[in-house]
C-alpha positions as a printed NumPy array, in Angstrom:
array([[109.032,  42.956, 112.508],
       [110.323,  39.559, 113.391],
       [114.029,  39.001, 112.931],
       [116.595,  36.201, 114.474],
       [120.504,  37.094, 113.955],
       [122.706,  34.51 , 113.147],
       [125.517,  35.594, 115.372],
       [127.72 ,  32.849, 114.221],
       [128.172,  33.721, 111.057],
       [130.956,  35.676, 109.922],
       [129.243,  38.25 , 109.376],
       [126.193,  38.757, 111.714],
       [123.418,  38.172, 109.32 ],
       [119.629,  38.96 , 110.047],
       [117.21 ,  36.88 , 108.588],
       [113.245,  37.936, 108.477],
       [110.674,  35.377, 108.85 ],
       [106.943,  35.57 , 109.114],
       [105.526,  32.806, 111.524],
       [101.628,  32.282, 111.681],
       [ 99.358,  29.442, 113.008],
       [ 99.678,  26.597, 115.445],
       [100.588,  23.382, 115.785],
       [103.442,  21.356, 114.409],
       [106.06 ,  23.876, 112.483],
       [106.621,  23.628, 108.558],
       [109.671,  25.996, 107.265],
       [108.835,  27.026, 104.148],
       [112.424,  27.59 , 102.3  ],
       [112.363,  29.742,  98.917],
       [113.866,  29.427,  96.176],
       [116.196,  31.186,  93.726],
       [115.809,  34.248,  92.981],
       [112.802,  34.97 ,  95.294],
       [111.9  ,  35.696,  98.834],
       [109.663,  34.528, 101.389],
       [106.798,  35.656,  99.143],
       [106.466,  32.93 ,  96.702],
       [104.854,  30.749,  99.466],
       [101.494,  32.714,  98.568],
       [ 99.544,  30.1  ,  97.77 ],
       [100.78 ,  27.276, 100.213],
       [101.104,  29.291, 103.498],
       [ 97.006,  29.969, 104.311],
       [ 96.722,  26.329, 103.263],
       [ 98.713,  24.963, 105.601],
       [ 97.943,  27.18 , 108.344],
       [ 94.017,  26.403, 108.071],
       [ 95.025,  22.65 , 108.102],
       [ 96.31 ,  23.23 , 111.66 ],
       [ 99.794,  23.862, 111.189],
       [102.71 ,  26.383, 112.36 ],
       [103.643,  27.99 , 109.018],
       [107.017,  30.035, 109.155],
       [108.451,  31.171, 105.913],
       [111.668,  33.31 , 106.071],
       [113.747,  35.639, 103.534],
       [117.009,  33.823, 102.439],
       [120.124,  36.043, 103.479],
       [120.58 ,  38.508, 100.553],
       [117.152,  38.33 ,  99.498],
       [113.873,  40.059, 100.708],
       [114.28 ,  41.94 , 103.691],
       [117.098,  39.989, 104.91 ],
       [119.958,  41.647, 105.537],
       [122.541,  41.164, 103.011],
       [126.318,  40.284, 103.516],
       [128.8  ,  40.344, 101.063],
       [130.285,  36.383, 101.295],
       [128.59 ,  33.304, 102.852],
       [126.321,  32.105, 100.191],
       [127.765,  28.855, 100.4  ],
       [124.919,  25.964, 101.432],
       [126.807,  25.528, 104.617],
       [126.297,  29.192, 105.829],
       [122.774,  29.297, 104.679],
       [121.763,  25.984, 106.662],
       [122.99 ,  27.894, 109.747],
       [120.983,  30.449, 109.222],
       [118.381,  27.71 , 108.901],
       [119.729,  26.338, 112.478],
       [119.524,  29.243, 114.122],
       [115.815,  29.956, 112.7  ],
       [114.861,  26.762, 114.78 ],
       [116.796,  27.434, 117.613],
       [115.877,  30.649, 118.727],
       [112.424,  29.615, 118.238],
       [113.118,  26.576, 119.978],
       [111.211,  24.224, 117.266],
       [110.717,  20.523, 117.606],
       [109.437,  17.901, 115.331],
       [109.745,  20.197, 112.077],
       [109.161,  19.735, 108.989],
       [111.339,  21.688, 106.276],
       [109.895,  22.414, 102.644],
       [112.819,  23.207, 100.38 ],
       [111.542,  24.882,  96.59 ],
       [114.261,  24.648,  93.97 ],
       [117.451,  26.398,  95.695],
       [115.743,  25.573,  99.045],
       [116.343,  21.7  ,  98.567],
       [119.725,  22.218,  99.629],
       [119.242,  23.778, 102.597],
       [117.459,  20.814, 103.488],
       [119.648,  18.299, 102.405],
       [122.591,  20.66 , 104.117],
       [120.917,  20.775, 107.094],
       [120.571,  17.023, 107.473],
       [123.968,  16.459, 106.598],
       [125.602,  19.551, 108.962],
       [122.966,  19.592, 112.145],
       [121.159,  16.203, 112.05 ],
       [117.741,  15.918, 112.106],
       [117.327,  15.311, 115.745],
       [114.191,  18.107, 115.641],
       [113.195,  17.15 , 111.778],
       [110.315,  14.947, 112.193],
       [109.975,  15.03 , 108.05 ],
       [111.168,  16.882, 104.869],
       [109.899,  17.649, 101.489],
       [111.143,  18.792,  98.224],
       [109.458,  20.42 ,  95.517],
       [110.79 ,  21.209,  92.246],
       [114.712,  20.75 ,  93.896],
       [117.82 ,  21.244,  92.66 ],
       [118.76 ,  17.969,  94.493],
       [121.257,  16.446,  94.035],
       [122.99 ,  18.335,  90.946],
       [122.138,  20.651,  88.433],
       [125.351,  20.737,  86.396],
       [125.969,  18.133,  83.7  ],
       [129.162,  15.943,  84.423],
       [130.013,  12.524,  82.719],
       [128.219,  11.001,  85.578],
       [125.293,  13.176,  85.457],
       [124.784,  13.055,  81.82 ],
       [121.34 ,  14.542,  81.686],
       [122.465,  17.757,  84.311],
       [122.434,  21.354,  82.403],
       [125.51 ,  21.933,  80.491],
       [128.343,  23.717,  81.729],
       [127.946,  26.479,  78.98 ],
       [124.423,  27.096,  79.785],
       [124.998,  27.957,  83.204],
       [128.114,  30.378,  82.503],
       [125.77 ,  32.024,  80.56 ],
       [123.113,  33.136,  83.056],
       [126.167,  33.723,  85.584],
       [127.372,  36.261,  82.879],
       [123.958,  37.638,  82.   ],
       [123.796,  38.2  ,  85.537],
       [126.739,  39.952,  86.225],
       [126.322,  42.198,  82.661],
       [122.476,  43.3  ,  82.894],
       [120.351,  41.037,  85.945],
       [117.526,  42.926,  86.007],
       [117.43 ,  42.356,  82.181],
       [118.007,  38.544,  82.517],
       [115.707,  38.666,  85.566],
       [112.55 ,  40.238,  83.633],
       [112.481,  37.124,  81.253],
       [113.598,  34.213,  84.036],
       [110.311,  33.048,  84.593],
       [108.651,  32.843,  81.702],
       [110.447,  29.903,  81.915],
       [110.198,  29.334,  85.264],
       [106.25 ,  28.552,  84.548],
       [106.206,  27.358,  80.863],
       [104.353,  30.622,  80.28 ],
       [103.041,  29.955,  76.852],
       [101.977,  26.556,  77.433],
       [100.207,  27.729,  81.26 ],
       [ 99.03 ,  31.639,  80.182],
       [ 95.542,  30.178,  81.543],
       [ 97.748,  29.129,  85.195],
       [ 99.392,  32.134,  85.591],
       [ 99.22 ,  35.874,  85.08 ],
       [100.999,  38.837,  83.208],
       [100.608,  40.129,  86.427],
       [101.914,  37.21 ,  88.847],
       [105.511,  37.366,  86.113],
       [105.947,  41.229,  87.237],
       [105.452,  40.422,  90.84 ],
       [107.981,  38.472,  90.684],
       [110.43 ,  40.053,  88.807],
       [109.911,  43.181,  91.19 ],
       [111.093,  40.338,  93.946],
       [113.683,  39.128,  92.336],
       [115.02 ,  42.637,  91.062],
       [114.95 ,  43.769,  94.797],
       [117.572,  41.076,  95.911],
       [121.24 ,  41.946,  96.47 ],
       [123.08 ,  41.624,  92.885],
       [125.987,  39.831,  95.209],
       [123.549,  37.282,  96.73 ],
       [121.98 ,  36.628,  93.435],
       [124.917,  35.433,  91.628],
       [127.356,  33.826,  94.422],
       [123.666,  31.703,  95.648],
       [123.387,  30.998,  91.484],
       [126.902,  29.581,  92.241],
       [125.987,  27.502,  94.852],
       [123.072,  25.742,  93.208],
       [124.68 ,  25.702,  89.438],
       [127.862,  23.463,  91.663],
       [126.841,  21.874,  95.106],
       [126.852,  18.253,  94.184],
       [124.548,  17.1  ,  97.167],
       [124.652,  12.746,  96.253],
       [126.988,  12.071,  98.55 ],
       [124.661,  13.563, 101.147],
       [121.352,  12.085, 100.049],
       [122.163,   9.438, 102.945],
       [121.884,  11.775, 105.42 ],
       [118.174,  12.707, 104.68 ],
       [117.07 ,   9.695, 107.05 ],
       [113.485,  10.811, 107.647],
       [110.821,  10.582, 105.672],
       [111.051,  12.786, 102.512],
       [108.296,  13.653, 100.035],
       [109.855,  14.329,  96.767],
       [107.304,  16.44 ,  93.991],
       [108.436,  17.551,  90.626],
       [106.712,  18.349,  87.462],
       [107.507,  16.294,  84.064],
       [107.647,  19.447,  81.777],
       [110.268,  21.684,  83.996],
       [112.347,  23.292,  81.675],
       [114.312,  25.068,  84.833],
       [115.589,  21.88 ,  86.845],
       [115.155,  18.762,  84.352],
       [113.562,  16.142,  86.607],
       [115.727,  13.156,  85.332],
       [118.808,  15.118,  87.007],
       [116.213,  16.166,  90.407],
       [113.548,  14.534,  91.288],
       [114.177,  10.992,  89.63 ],
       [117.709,  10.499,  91.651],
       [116.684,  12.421,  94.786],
       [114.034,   9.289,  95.031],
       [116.403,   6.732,  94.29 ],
       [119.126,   8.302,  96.866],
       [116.819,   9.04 ,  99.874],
       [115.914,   5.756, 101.618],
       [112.596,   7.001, 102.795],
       [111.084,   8.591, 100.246],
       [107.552,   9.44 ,  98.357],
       [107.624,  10.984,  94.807],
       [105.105,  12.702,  93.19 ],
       [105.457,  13.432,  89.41 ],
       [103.013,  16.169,  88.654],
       [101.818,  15.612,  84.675],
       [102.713,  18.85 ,  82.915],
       [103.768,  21.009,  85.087],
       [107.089,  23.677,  84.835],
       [109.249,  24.138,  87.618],
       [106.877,  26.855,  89.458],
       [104.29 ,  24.317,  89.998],
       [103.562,  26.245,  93.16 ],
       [102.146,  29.001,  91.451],
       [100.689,  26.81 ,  88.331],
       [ 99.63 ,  23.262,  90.082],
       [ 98.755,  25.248,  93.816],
       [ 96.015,  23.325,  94.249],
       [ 97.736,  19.869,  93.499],
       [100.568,  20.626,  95.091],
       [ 98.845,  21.428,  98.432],
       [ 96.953,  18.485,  98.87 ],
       [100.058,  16.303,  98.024],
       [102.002,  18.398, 100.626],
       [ 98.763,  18.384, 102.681],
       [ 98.337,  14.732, 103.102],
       [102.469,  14.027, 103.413],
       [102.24 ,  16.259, 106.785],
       [ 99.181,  14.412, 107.981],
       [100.635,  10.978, 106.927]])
């Protein structure tokens, strides 16, 4: 089973990846509170359009190994860095869901993008999630003590209801299954309980607009208009105003897990970005 160990942590951390295809490499990067897995539907799509497709387990979830601090975005872009550099990648391109946005934007702002040929973000936290008098439309402070405390008091109760709302379930019952909501609670009830909440930090409070400017290749930007996770007009609409080179894609009704809902929409918008 393929692992790289990020020996520079402070904690040596082991992160599993799955790597299929040839050709230029995409980095598929998960988001919260999922693994590797949730890249069903995009990974054979990329790979039979001629692309490298590696997708990896964020530290603390799937079969990543799990260390007890470091869920900062800092540490998790170096597990990021040393993904591409023991696999000595050039002219990437990284795909950040939700959480995975800021490992993007991290990256960029901690390594460079030296090897990053391009970037995308779909459904991103980027730049803030938290409501602040200059991010008026952000999700209130309240709301996101409460799923902290939820977590920490019963997650696997929180966790069995998360994404109903994740996909607008009663408005998309005819996108997505009963059974595709207890897959993924089963992968989200696997992670570590530490990882879950301490990442939750990290997205709920990384306020990523002053790094926006360091995202200097060319970024494709995709977010539904009915996510009820990550509001676009605190996501998607300033990610596109703060990243010089960017193309956004507003997907017409779709929740935040448009790549389970809008698969076939999304891939041939990611689809034509990596052949533009």
């Amino acid at each position: 089973m393929p692992f790289i160990t990020n020996e520079k942590a402070k904690e040596s951390v082991a992160i599993f990846y799955e790597d299929y295809g040839q050709g230029q490499p995409v980095i598929l990067i998960h988001g919260w509170p999922l693994s590797r897995k949730s890249w069903e539907q995009q990974v054979w799509k990329i790979v039979e359009e001629g692309y490298r497709c590696i997708s990896y387990d964020r530290r603390g979830f799937g079969i990543s190994s799990s260390p007890w601090e470091g869920y900062d975005y800092s540490s998790l872009a170096g597990d990021l860095h040393t993904l591409i550099t023991e696999l000595d990648l050039k002219d990437v391109v990284l795909v950040g869901f939700s959480m995975g946005g800021g490992e993007v934007v991290r990256y960029c702002t901690d390594f460079g993008t030296q090897n990053i040929a391009k970037a995308a973000l779909i459904s991103s936290i980027i730049p803030l999630v938290k409501k602040k008098d200059d991010n008026p439309d952000g999700v209130p402070v309240h709301v996101l003590d409460n799923i902290k405390s939820a977590l920490q008091k019963d997650r696997v109760g929180f966790l069995k209801n998360f994404h109903k709302g994740f996909y607008n379930y009663e408005d998309n019952k005819n996108r997505v299954s009963e059974g595709q909501l207890e897959y993924d609670f089963i992968v989200a009830s696997h992670a570590s309980p530490r990882a879950t909440i301490q990442a939750a930090l990290s997205w709920m409070h990384t306020d990523f607009r002053p790094e926006l400017k360091n995202v200097d290749v060319p970024t494709l930007i995709v977010h539904g208009d009915a996510d009820q996770t990550v509001p676009i007009e605190t996501s998607g609409d300033l990610a596109a105003k703060g990243i010089s080179k960017s193309t956004y894609e507003v997907i017409k009704g779709a929740p935040h897990g448009l790549n389970v809902t809008h698969a076939d929409t999304l891939n041939d918008i990611l689809v034509n970005f990596l052949k533009g």
